[in-house]
C-alpha cells in the first residue's frame, strides 16, 4: 500500500492538481476538537475524530515534508495497510498530490504529536476504481494517523526561486532586518554535491547581502539559531553567466541551481533613530523587558565618545557614579539624546552620529579632546537605569492639573527661546495629562478647560512658526470647540488658512474676530495681509485670462493669413465671441477687487491711525 500513497490513482486526482498547488481547493478550516469528539472538515464529507491532542498551535502547510504513522481500515474494520506494522514512518510532501486528497486535506489540520482518526469518503480516496485487491470500488476508508513531525518547506520569494526547508527550529519570533548585522554559517554546493563555498562564521549587513542574493533574502525569514536547507534557482544564485573560481571558492556553471545549508548564529539589531540614517544605533547587548525612556526621563548611563580614528574625546560614568542627564533637556547632543531614548535597561549600544546631530560645523572642546568641525562621532553607551516621569494614569486629578501647568510653563520658556519644536512637544504633553476629564470636579473642569485652551493656542503658534499650517488649523479648531468666541483662535486659524490659500475661510474667521473685538490691531493687520493676497490672486487671474486672449488672437490671425476671405469672416465671429467672454471675466475680477477695496478702506485707515 505504500506505493498507493506515493502515486495516487489517476482517476482520483487530475494530473494538473498533482503538479500545480494553485489549483488545490481552499484549505479546510481546522475545527476545534476535544479528545473523543468528531467533526466534519470542509464540505466534501471528510471527518476527523481527535484521539490525542498535539503540541503547540502550528500545523503543516502545502509543500511541507511530513512524517506520519498510520493504520488504514475499511469501515468493517478490515486492515489493508499500516506503517506501524512495517516498523517505519511514512514521509511525503503535503499538498502536492503525492497521497489521496483526504490525507492532504486532513493532515494539514494536525499539530505535532497529534493522533486522529479520519473517515475519508471514496471521492477523496480511491473513487470508483478502488485499489485492488485490498480496497473495493467506492469504498469509504478510515485512517488512524499520528503526525510525528514535519519539515517546513517555504517558497520564500513566491516565484519558485528559493525554497527553504527548516532543519533546526530557531528561537523566539524576531527576524533580521535590512540594517541588521547578521552572523551566519553556510555551505554551498552544486546539485551534484560539489562544494562551491563554505564559512564557519561570517558577518554581514543584511541589506548589503553576501555570496549570492539568496542569502540576504533567506536570513530575513529566519530566527536566531535556525538552520535551513535552501534550494536556490539561478536567478537568486549566479544567473545565466555563472561565476569563475574565486580564491578558495569553486566555479559556478551557467544557470546552476545551488543547495545551501545556512545557519543564523546571531545578529546585532541596527535601527535608524532619525529615519534619515544620520543617527544609527547598533545593539551590542540586549536590554531587559520592553520599557524605554520618554521625554523628561532621568537616565543613568556609562558612555565613551570616540572620533573616527578611535580617539576618545569623552568618558563618563565608568570610574565614578553613572553619568546622569534628562531626556529632551539639551544636556547632551541631539543625536545621543534621541538614541538613548530608544534603549532599554541593561542595554549596550554603539551609536553613530553624523555632524547634523552632533557638534555641527564648528569644532568643540570636549573633556578629553577637541571634536573637529563636521565630525561624525561614535558613542558606546550602557543604560544602567532610568526613572521615567510619572504617567497620567498614575496621578490623581490635582497632580494631573499641576503636571499640565508645569509642562505649559516649560513650553512657554522654550517658545520664548525660539525652540518651537520642543515647545510644541511640551504643550502636547500638557494637554495629554488633562485630555480626559470625566474624573474631574466642576471646579477642576474649569481649570482644565483654561489649560487646554492656552496650551492648544500656544501650540498653534508653534505650528505656525514651524510652517505646519494644517496642524495649526486643527489646534485652533479644538480651541473654538471649547470657546467659539476666542479671538486668538480665530486670528491664528485665519493665518493658517491664508498660508494654505483657503481665503474664503480666512475671511470668515477675520470678520467674526472683528465682530467680537473691533479694535484688535493684530486682526486688522492680518486682514490687510488677506486683502493683498486676494488682490494678488485676482491679478493672476486677470493675467491668466489676458494671456489666453492674446494667444487665441494670435492663433486666429495666423489661421486667417492661411485662409481665404470666407473662412476668415467665420473665424472673426468666433473670435469676437471669445473676446466678449474674456472681457466679462476681466470685468468680474475688477468688480471683486473694487468690492474688497470698498469694504476694507475704513479698516485700513483705522489701522494706519
XYZ file of C-alpha atoms in Angstrom:
609
model
C 0.000 0.000 0.000
C 2.909 2.387 0.460
C 3.175 2.814 -3.311
C -0.505 3.659 -3.477
C 0.069 6.692 -1.253
C 3.096 7.887 -3.169
C 1.455 7.566 -6.590
C -2.326 8.114 -6.300
C -4.690 6.603 -8.831
C -5.073 8.914 -11.854
C -8.862 8.645 -11.747
C -8.864 10.101 -8.231
C -6.650 13.107 -8.964
C -6.284 15.049 -12.185
C -2.696 15.462 -13.319
C -2.812 19.240 -13.115
C -3.930 19.066 -9.475
C -0.892 16.944 -8.625
C 1.520 19.383 -10.223
C 0.005 22.791 -9.507
C -0.544 23.913 -5.923
C -2.536 26.946 -7.083
C -5.287 24.617 -8.320
C -5.692 22.980 -4.905
C -9.085 23.502 -3.238
C -9.386 26.088 -0.475
C -7.734 24.807 2.704
C -10.289 23.235 5.041
C -10.968 25.085 8.267
C -9.256 23.409 11.205
C -12.101 22.527 13.573
C -11.562 22.918 17.313
C -11.935 19.411 18.724
C -11.853 17.834 22.133
C -10.462 14.348 22.641
C -13.091 11.817 21.565
C -15.039 14.393 19.533
C -15.630 14.023 15.759
C -16.385 16.810 13.271
C -16.559 17.261 9.516
C -13.664 19.068 7.833
C -14.516 21.153 4.805
C -17.531 20.441 2.604
C -16.604 17.153 0.949
C -17.555 14.696 3.689
C -14.129 14.299 5.332
C -14.457 13.662 9.097
C -11.877 13.919 11.867
C -12.013 12.371 15.350
C -9.390 13.541 17.840
C -7.673 10.695 19.736
C -4.748 12.620 21.282
C -4.003 16.328 21.378
C -0.831 17.646 19.775
C 1.749 20.216 20.878
C 1.640 23.984 20.394
C -0.541 25.626 17.761
C 1.369 25.294 14.461
C 0.171 22.966 11.699
C 1.945 21.945 8.461
C 1.294 23.715 5.169
C 1.395 22.792 1.484
C 4.919 21.876 0.439
C 5.996 20.785 3.936
C 7.564 17.360 4.311
C 5.505 15.489 6.920
C 6.329 12.279 8.788
C 3.434 10.105 9.986
C 2.461 6.723 11.373
C -0.844 5.358 10.081
C -3.177 2.380 10.029
C -5.769 2.105 7.231
C -9.008 0.110 7.540
C -12.303 -0.332 5.744
C -15.485 0.609 7.615
C -15.946 -3.051 8.657
C -12.571 -2.915 10.417
C -10.573 -4.807 7.787
C -6.985 -3.511 7.894
C -5.372 -3.001 4.490
C -2.141 -1.165 5.363
C -0.113 0.040 8.351
C 3.232 1.832 8.749
C 3.275 0.646 12.340
C 3.292 -2.988 11.182
C 6.212 -2.174 8.868
C 8.139 -0.581 11.738
C 8.920 2.692 9.927
C 7.229 6.036 9.490
C 5.904 7.314 6.142
C 7.119 10.642 4.706
C 5.630 12.749 1.915
C 5.221 16.379 0.833
C 1.862 17.813 1.793
C -0.474 19.303 -0.801
C 1.442 18.091 -3.859
C -0.841 15.187 -4.758
C 1.571 12.520 -3.514
C -1.214 10.961 -1.421
C -5.010 10.774 -1.609
C -6.889 14.063 -1.236
C -8.353 13.074 2.118
C -4.837 12.916 3.542
C -3.755 16.237 2.038
C -6.820 17.950 3.477
C -6.861 16.188 6.843
C -3.215 16.149 7.878
C -2.801 19.894 7.396
C -5.219 20.316 10.355
C -2.951 18.339 12.706
C -0.368 19.526 15.250
C 2.912 17.827 16.052
C 2.325 14.667 18.126
C -1.429 14.683 17.442
C -3.295 11.407 16.831
C -6.597 11.424 14.913
C -8.899 9.093 13.020
C -10.007 10.321 9.576
C -13.083 8.929 7.866
C -12.500 9.581 4.152
C -15.283 9.258 1.535
C -14.399 7.496 -1.699
C -14.364 10.799 -3.621
C -11.343 11.866 -1.535
C -9.783 8.362 -1.578
C -9.691 5.858 -4.488
C -13.090 6.583 -6.028
C -14.922 4.244 -8.381
C -11.799 2.273 -9.267
C -10.706 1.422 -5.736
C -7.230 -0.098 -5.292
C -7.491 -3.825 -5.965
C -7.199 -6.205 -4.360
C -7.461 -4.662 -0.902
C -9.704 -1.601 -1.438
C -13.015 -2.153 -3.264
C -14.633 0.479 -5.563
C -16.436 3.457 -3.900
C -15.010 2.494 -0.502
C -15.096 4.848 2.485
C -11.839 4.468 4.409
C -10.653 5.106 7.950
C -7.091 6.082 8.812
C -5.657 6.227 12.303
C -2.893 8.847 11.791
C -0.204 10.195 14.132
C 1.718 13.273 12.960
C 5.260 12.544 14.171
C 6.905 15.688 12.779
C 7.298 17.852 9.719
C 9.930 19.948 7.996
C 8.601 23.249 6.766
C 9.398 23.998 3.117
C 8.652 27.578 2.078
C 8.800 29.329 -1.277
C 10.483 32.464 0.096
C 10.050 34.730 -2.930
C 6.744 33.228 -4.083
C 8.220 32.614 -7.541
C 9.881 29.218 -7.062
C 13.317 30.842 -6.923
C 14.255 29.929 -3.338
C 12.824 27.006 -1.368
C 13.638 26.895 2.339
C 13.468 23.684 4.359
C 13.889 24.102 8.120
C 16.369 21.621 9.605
C 16.594 23.140 13.105
C 13.956 25.472 14.548
C 15.114 28.880 15.760
C 14.394 30.812 18.954
C 11.724 33.448 19.683
C 9.980 35.193 16.769
C 12.183 38.078 15.557
C 13.795 38.103 12.101
C 16.785 40.184 10.980
C 16.049 43.396 9.033
C 17.989 45.119 6.240
C 20.024 47.317 8.605
C 20.957 44.481 10.973
C 24.389 42.837 11.079
C 23.931 39.062 10.935
C 26.472 36.335 11.817
C 25.965 33.098 9.846
C 27.498 29.761 8.936
C 26.888 28.335 5.472
C 27.904 25.693 2.953
C 27.011 25.977 -0.757
C 27.094 23.050 -3.201
C 26.072 22.325 -6.761
C 23.299 19.785 -7.377
C 25.906 17.039 -7.822
C 27.325 17.788 -4.353
C 30.408 19.749 -5.493
C 31.381 22.200 -2.755
C 31.459 25.812 -4.003
C 31.815 27.900 -0.851
C 31.859 27.395 2.899
C 32.226 29.540 6.016
C 32.235 28.614 9.700
C 31.309 32.177 10.575
C 30.884 35.386 8.605
C 29.182 38.683 9.499
C 27.468 40.998 7.009
C 24.794 43.671 6.848
C 21.599 42.029 5.654
C 20.713 44.749 3.155
C 24.187 44.551 1.577
C 23.996 40.778 1.138
C 26.781 38.202 0.882
C 27.935 35.459 -1.511
C 24.729 35.419 -3.590
C 21.328 37.223 -3.402
C 19.637 34.185 -1.839
C 21.478 34.539 1.477
C 20.109 38.000 2.266
C 16.582 37.022 1.270
C 16.704 33.839 3.328
C 18.101 35.311 6.566
C 15.264 37.860 6.667
C 12.862 34.919 7.118
C 14.932 33.158 9.799
C 15.136 33.231 13.591
C 18.191 33.122 15.840
C 19.652 29.591 15.884
C 17.593 28.450 12.893
C 19.270 26.140 10.375
C 17.852 25.598 6.883
C 18.498 23.934 3.557
C 17.994 26.296 0.618
C 17.331 25.184 -2.943
C 18.367 28.223 -4.978
C 17.498 28.669 -8.648
C 19.925 30.557 -10.930
C 18.119 33.928 -10.711
C 18.966 34.097 -6.984
C 22.394 32.479 -7.349
C 24.774 33.475 -10.197
C 22.368 33.578 -13.130
C 22.924 32.560 -16.715
C 26.596 33.607 -16.665
C 27.635 31.632 -13.593
C 30.858 32.631 -11.807
C 34.512 31.639 -12.211
C 36.511 30.234 -9.315
C 37.435 32.962 -6.796
C 40.226 32.473 -4.236
C 39.201 29.400 -2.215
C 35.716 29.216 -3.756
C 34.821 26.950 -6.668
C 33.395 27.928 -10.045
C 29.636 28.069 -10.574
C 28.478 26.930 -14.042
C 25.928 28.974 -16.023
C 22.279 28.506 -14.948
C 23.322 26.416 -11.935
C 20.963 25.560 -9.097
C 22.626 25.624 -5.670
C 21.932 23.799 -2.416
C 22.935 25.967 0.549
C 22.923 24.897 4.174
C 22.545 28.109 6.190
C 22.524 28.760 9.942
C 21.791 32.114 11.613
C 24.026 32.116 14.693
C 23.150 35.617 15.916
C 22.661 39.184 14.806
C 23.025 42.746 16.049
C 19.908 44.871 15.766
C 20.599 48.186 13.992
C 17.979 50.958 13.990
C 17.731 54.244 12.118
C 16.971 56.584 15.025
C 16.239 59.715 12.981
C 14.847 57.981 9.876
C 17.472 59.680 7.702
C 20.382 57.322 8.556
C 22.252 60.107 10.328
C 21.886 58.588 13.792
C 22.296 54.803 13.834
C 22.052 52.588 16.929
C 23.560 49.087 16.949
C 22.685 46.863 19.909
C 25.755 45.090 21.273
C 23.891 43.535 24.215
C 20.126 43.255 24.545
C 18.430 45.066 27.415
C 15.719 43.923 29.801
C 11.970 43.958 29.180
C 10.221 46.461 26.901
C 10.268 49.742 28.851
C 12.182 52.698 27.369
C 12.704 56.310 28.499
C 10.422 59.126 27.354
C 10.836 62.912 27.296
C 11.673 64.157 30.777
C 13.139 60.824 31.926
C 16.276 60.974 34.082
C 18.724 58.389 32.697
C 21.904 56.938 34.239
C 24.459 55.747 31.693
C 28.062 54.816 31.132
C 29.441 56.243 27.911
C 32.588 56.637 25.844
C 32.684 59.071 22.915
C 35.181 58.460 20.094
C 36.239 60.103 16.860
C 36.517 58.201 13.589
C 40.206 57.433 14.272
C 39.315 55.890 17.647
C 40.479 58.841 19.741
C 38.391 59.201 22.917
C 37.007 62.718 23.476
C 34.703 61.972 26.432
C 34.327 59.219 29.036
C 31.664 59.357 31.749
C 30.222 57.002 34.352
C 32.990 54.384 34.290
C 35.239 55.486 37.126
C 32.547 57.190 39.190
C 28.789 57.179 39.535
C 26.902 56.674 36.239
C 26.501 59.840 34.182
C 23.037 61.365 34.714
C 21.072 63.546 32.342
C 17.458 64.340 31.487
C 15.985 63.393 28.113
C 14.939 66.330 25.872
C 16.612 68.988 28.002
C 19.592 69.632 25.672
C 22.022 68.329 28.304
C 23.754 66.166 25.673
C 23.995 66.391 21.874
C 20.762 65.839 19.968
C 21.721 62.502 18.371
C 22.732 60.973 21.712
C 19.540 62.279 23.330
C 17.384 60.649 20.651
C 19.256 57.331 20.627
C 19.295 56.848 24.416
C 15.526 57.362 24.368
C 15.319 54.083 22.370
C 17.376 51.993 24.833
C 16.248 49.517 27.490
C 17.691 48.985 30.941
C 20.934 46.976 30.744
C 21.302 47.519 27.005
C 24.735 48.172 25.483
C 24.754 50.025 22.161
C 27.081 51.624 19.631
C 25.636 54.902 18.394
C 26.956 56.542 15.212
C 26.053 60.232 14.946
C 26.670 62.433 11.924
C 27.561 66.144 12.412
C 23.998 67.446 11.942
C 23.005 65.698 15.179
C 26.396 66.025 16.900
C 28.650 69.117 17.108
C 27.843 70.581 13.696
C 30.130 72.699 11.555
C 32.233 74.102 14.409
C 34.960 72.368 16.389
C 34.102 71.663 20.021
C 36.407 71.294 23.022
C 35.303 68.242 24.983
C 36.531 66.630 28.193
C 39.479 64.696 26.693
C 39.927 66.033 23.170
C 38.722 68.509 20.563
C 35.974 67.304 18.211
C 36.781 68.729 14.745
C 34.214 70.579 12.656
C 31.810 68.374 10.671
C 32.919 65.246 12.552
C 30.973 62.002 12.750
C 31.191 60.715 16.323
C 30.712 57.303 17.918
C 29.340 56.575 21.390
C 29.476 53.289 23.267
C 26.614 53.523 25.760
C 25.385 51.277 28.563
C 21.959 52.082 30.004
C 22.418 51.485 33.735
C 18.951 52.655 34.813
C 16.341 55.342 34.270
C 13.479 56.968 36.152
C 10.535 57.945 33.966
C 8.250 60.856 34.664
C 5.048 59.807 36.360
C 2.429 58.874 33.785
C -1.028 60.440 33.851
C -2.743 57.170 34.765
C -0.683 57.063 37.969
C -1.801 60.561 39.040
C -4.822 61.899 40.871
C -6.755 64.798 39.348
C -4.847 67.555 41.134
C -1.492 66.024 40.182
C -2.608 65.953 36.539
C -3.510 69.646 36.629
C -0.193 70.539 38.287
C 1.776 68.445 35.754
C -0.082 70.088 32.852
C 0.650 73.543 34.271
C 4.333 72.686 34.649
C 4.584 71.461 31.045
C 2.834 74.615 29.856
C 5.402 76.815 31.635
C 8.255 74.747 30.173
C 6.682 75.202 26.726
C 6.432 78.965 27.244
C 10.125 79.194 28.146
C 11.117 77.161 25.094
C 8.876 79.250 22.823
C 10.487 82.473 24.043
C 13.887 80.906 23.334
C 12.797 80.185 19.756
C 12.781 76.392 20.268
C 9.381 75.876 18.702
C 9.530 72.138 18.054
C 10.452 71.334 21.649
C 7.904 73.844 22.937
C 5.212 72.159 20.838
C 6.007 68.796 22.478
C 5.599 70.352 25.931
C 2.181 71.776 25.074
C 1.093 68.430 23.636
C 2.245 66.643 26.789
C 0.379 69.168 28.954
C -2.895 68.531 27.116
C -2.444 64.753 27.378
C -2.336 64.986 31.172
C -5.841 66.543 31.238
C -7.304 65.240 27.981
C -9.917 63.033 29.630
C -11.694 64.975 32.364
C -14.545 62.671 33.397
C -12.991 62.228 36.862
C -12.508 65.972 37.484
C -14.776 68.045 39.727
C -16.684 71.006 38.229
C -14.089 73.429 39.534
C -11.253 71.267 38.158
C -13.018 71.037 34.790
C -12.922 74.844 34.569
C -9.187 74.758 35.315
C -8.529 72.067 32.720
C -10.615 73.899 30.124
C -8.488 77.029 30.506
C -5.298 74.940 30.351
C -6.444 73.154 27.193
C -7.312 76.471 25.531
C -3.987 78.065 26.471
C -1.841 75.058 25.512
C -3.585 74.463 22.191
C -3.376 78.166 21.308
C 0.316 78.272 22.166
C 0.912 75.046 20.273
C -0.873 76.554 17.255
C 1.574 79.487 17.444
C 4.446 76.935 17.418
C 2.978 75.158 14.402
C 2.667 78.462 12.520
C 6.340 79.142 13.222
C 7.185 75.624 12.025
C 5.015 76.161 8.894
C 2.779 73.225 9.818
C -0.351 75.138 8.861
C -2.732 72.176 8.713
C -1.924 71.237 12.307
C -2.212 74.877 13.403
C -5.710 74.988 11.900
C -6.710 71.785 13.763
C -5.448 73.116 17.104
C -7.355 76.384 16.700
C -10.497 74.461 15.815
C -10.131 72.489 19.080
C -9.976 75.780 20.985
C -13.077 77.119 19.217
C -14.959 73.953 20.154
C -14.354 74.960 23.784
C -14.749 78.735 23.276
C -16.352 79.777 19.991
C -15.608 83.480 20.585
C -11.895 83.121 21.180
C -10.357 85.903 19.092
C -6.817 84.477 19.221
C -8.037 81.123 17.877
C -9.939 82.847 15.036
C -6.918 85.044 14.279
C -4.410 82.166 14.217
C -6.717 79.923 12.233
C -7.121 82.751 9.690
C -3.317 82.949 9.475
C -3.208 79.215 8.749
C -5.989 79.466 6.152
C -4.149 82.284 4.359
C -0.995 80.185 4.132
C -2.862 77.195 2.687
C -4.727 79.585 0.339
C -8.187 78.953 1.759
C -9.015 82.648 1.542
C -12.799 82.369 1.900
C -12.485 80.620 5.269
C -9.834 83.126 6.334
C -12.276 85.943 5.553
C -14.995 84.300 7.652
C -12.672 83.994 10.680
C -11.385 87.573 10.373
C -14.910 89.009 10.098
C -16.026 87.048 13.148
C -12.950 88.139 15.135
C -13.617 91.795 14.279
C -17.258 91.454 15.303
C -16.076 90.265 18.733
C -13.156 92.715 19.060
C -13.434 95.561 16.502
C -10.292 97.329 17.773
C -7.939 94.347 17.660
C -4.866 95.641 15.850
C -3.384 92.190 15.076
C -6.601 91.035 13.407
C -6.790 94.218 11.319
C -3.213 93.785 10.188
C -3.949 90.187 9.264
C -6.932 91.422 7.288
C -4.583 93.677 5.361
C -2.447 90.602 4.521
C -5.581 88.800 3.367
C -6.608 91.738 1.176
C -3.196 91.759 -0.507
C -3.425 88.021 -1.081
C -6.819 88.405 -2.762
C -5.541 91.251 -4.941
C -2.559 89.129 -5.877
C -4.706 86.151 -6.877
C -7.192 88.341 -8.785
C -4.286 89.921 -10.637
C -3.012 86.456 -11.516
C -6.499 85.536 -12.780
C -6.595 88.672 -14.942
C -3.161 87.881 -16.366
C -4.211 84.292 -16.987
C -7.320 85.279 -18.980
C -5.384 88.046 -20.751
C -2.738 85.541 -21.842
C -5.424 83.180 -23.120
C -6.983 86.023 -25.165
C -3.607 87.093 -26.593
C -2.693 83.526 -27.582
C -6.101 82.874 -29.154
C -5.989 86.162 -31.055
C -2.509 85.362 -32.342
C -3.661 81.884 -33.371
C -6.682 83.273 -35.209
C -4.522 85.810 -37.033
C -2.150 83.030 -38.112
C -5.077 80.939 -39.355
C -6.586 83.920 -41.152
C -3.341 84.523 -43.058
C -3.552 80.972 -44.482
C -7.256 81.058 -45.369
C -9.414 82.901 -47.825
C -11.861 85.721 -47.010
C -14.861 83.459 -46.212
C -13.207 81.326 -43.536
C -11.724 84.464 -42.095
C -15.149 86.006 -41.671
C -16.385 82.933 -39.791
C -13.310 82.825 -37.574
C -13.699 86.511 -36.778
C -17.194 85.925 -35.376
C -15.880 83.164 -33.155
C -13.034 85.368 -32.094
C -15.380 88.250 -31.197
C -17.435 85.924 -29.005
C -14.315 84.741 -27.213
C -13.187 88.366 -26.720
C -16.547 89.167 -25.107
C -16.229 86.176 -22.740
C -12.700 87.118 -21.722
C -13.739 90.736 -21.162
C -16.587 89.591 -18.941
C -14.106 87.580 -16.857
C -11.843 90.632 -16.564
C -14.777 92.845 -15.526
C -15.815 90.332 -12.839
C -12.244 90.270 -11.495
C -12.139 94.083 -11.341
C -15.512 94.211 -9.570
C -14.167 91.779 -6.958
C -11.094 93.946 -6.385
C -13.166 97.155 -6.088
C -15.609 95.460 -3.715
C -12.790 94.390 -1.435
C -11.277 97.873 -1.565
C -14.595 99.498 -0.682
C -15.213 97.092 2.195
C -11.693 97.380 3.536
C -10.802 101.082 3.229
C -12.272 102.245 6.567
C -10.448 99.450 8.405
C -7.188 100.184 6.671
C -7.473 103.842 7.544
C -8.212 102.873 11.167
C -5.105 100.668 11.341
C -2.956 103.462 9.974
C -4.381 105.890 12.549
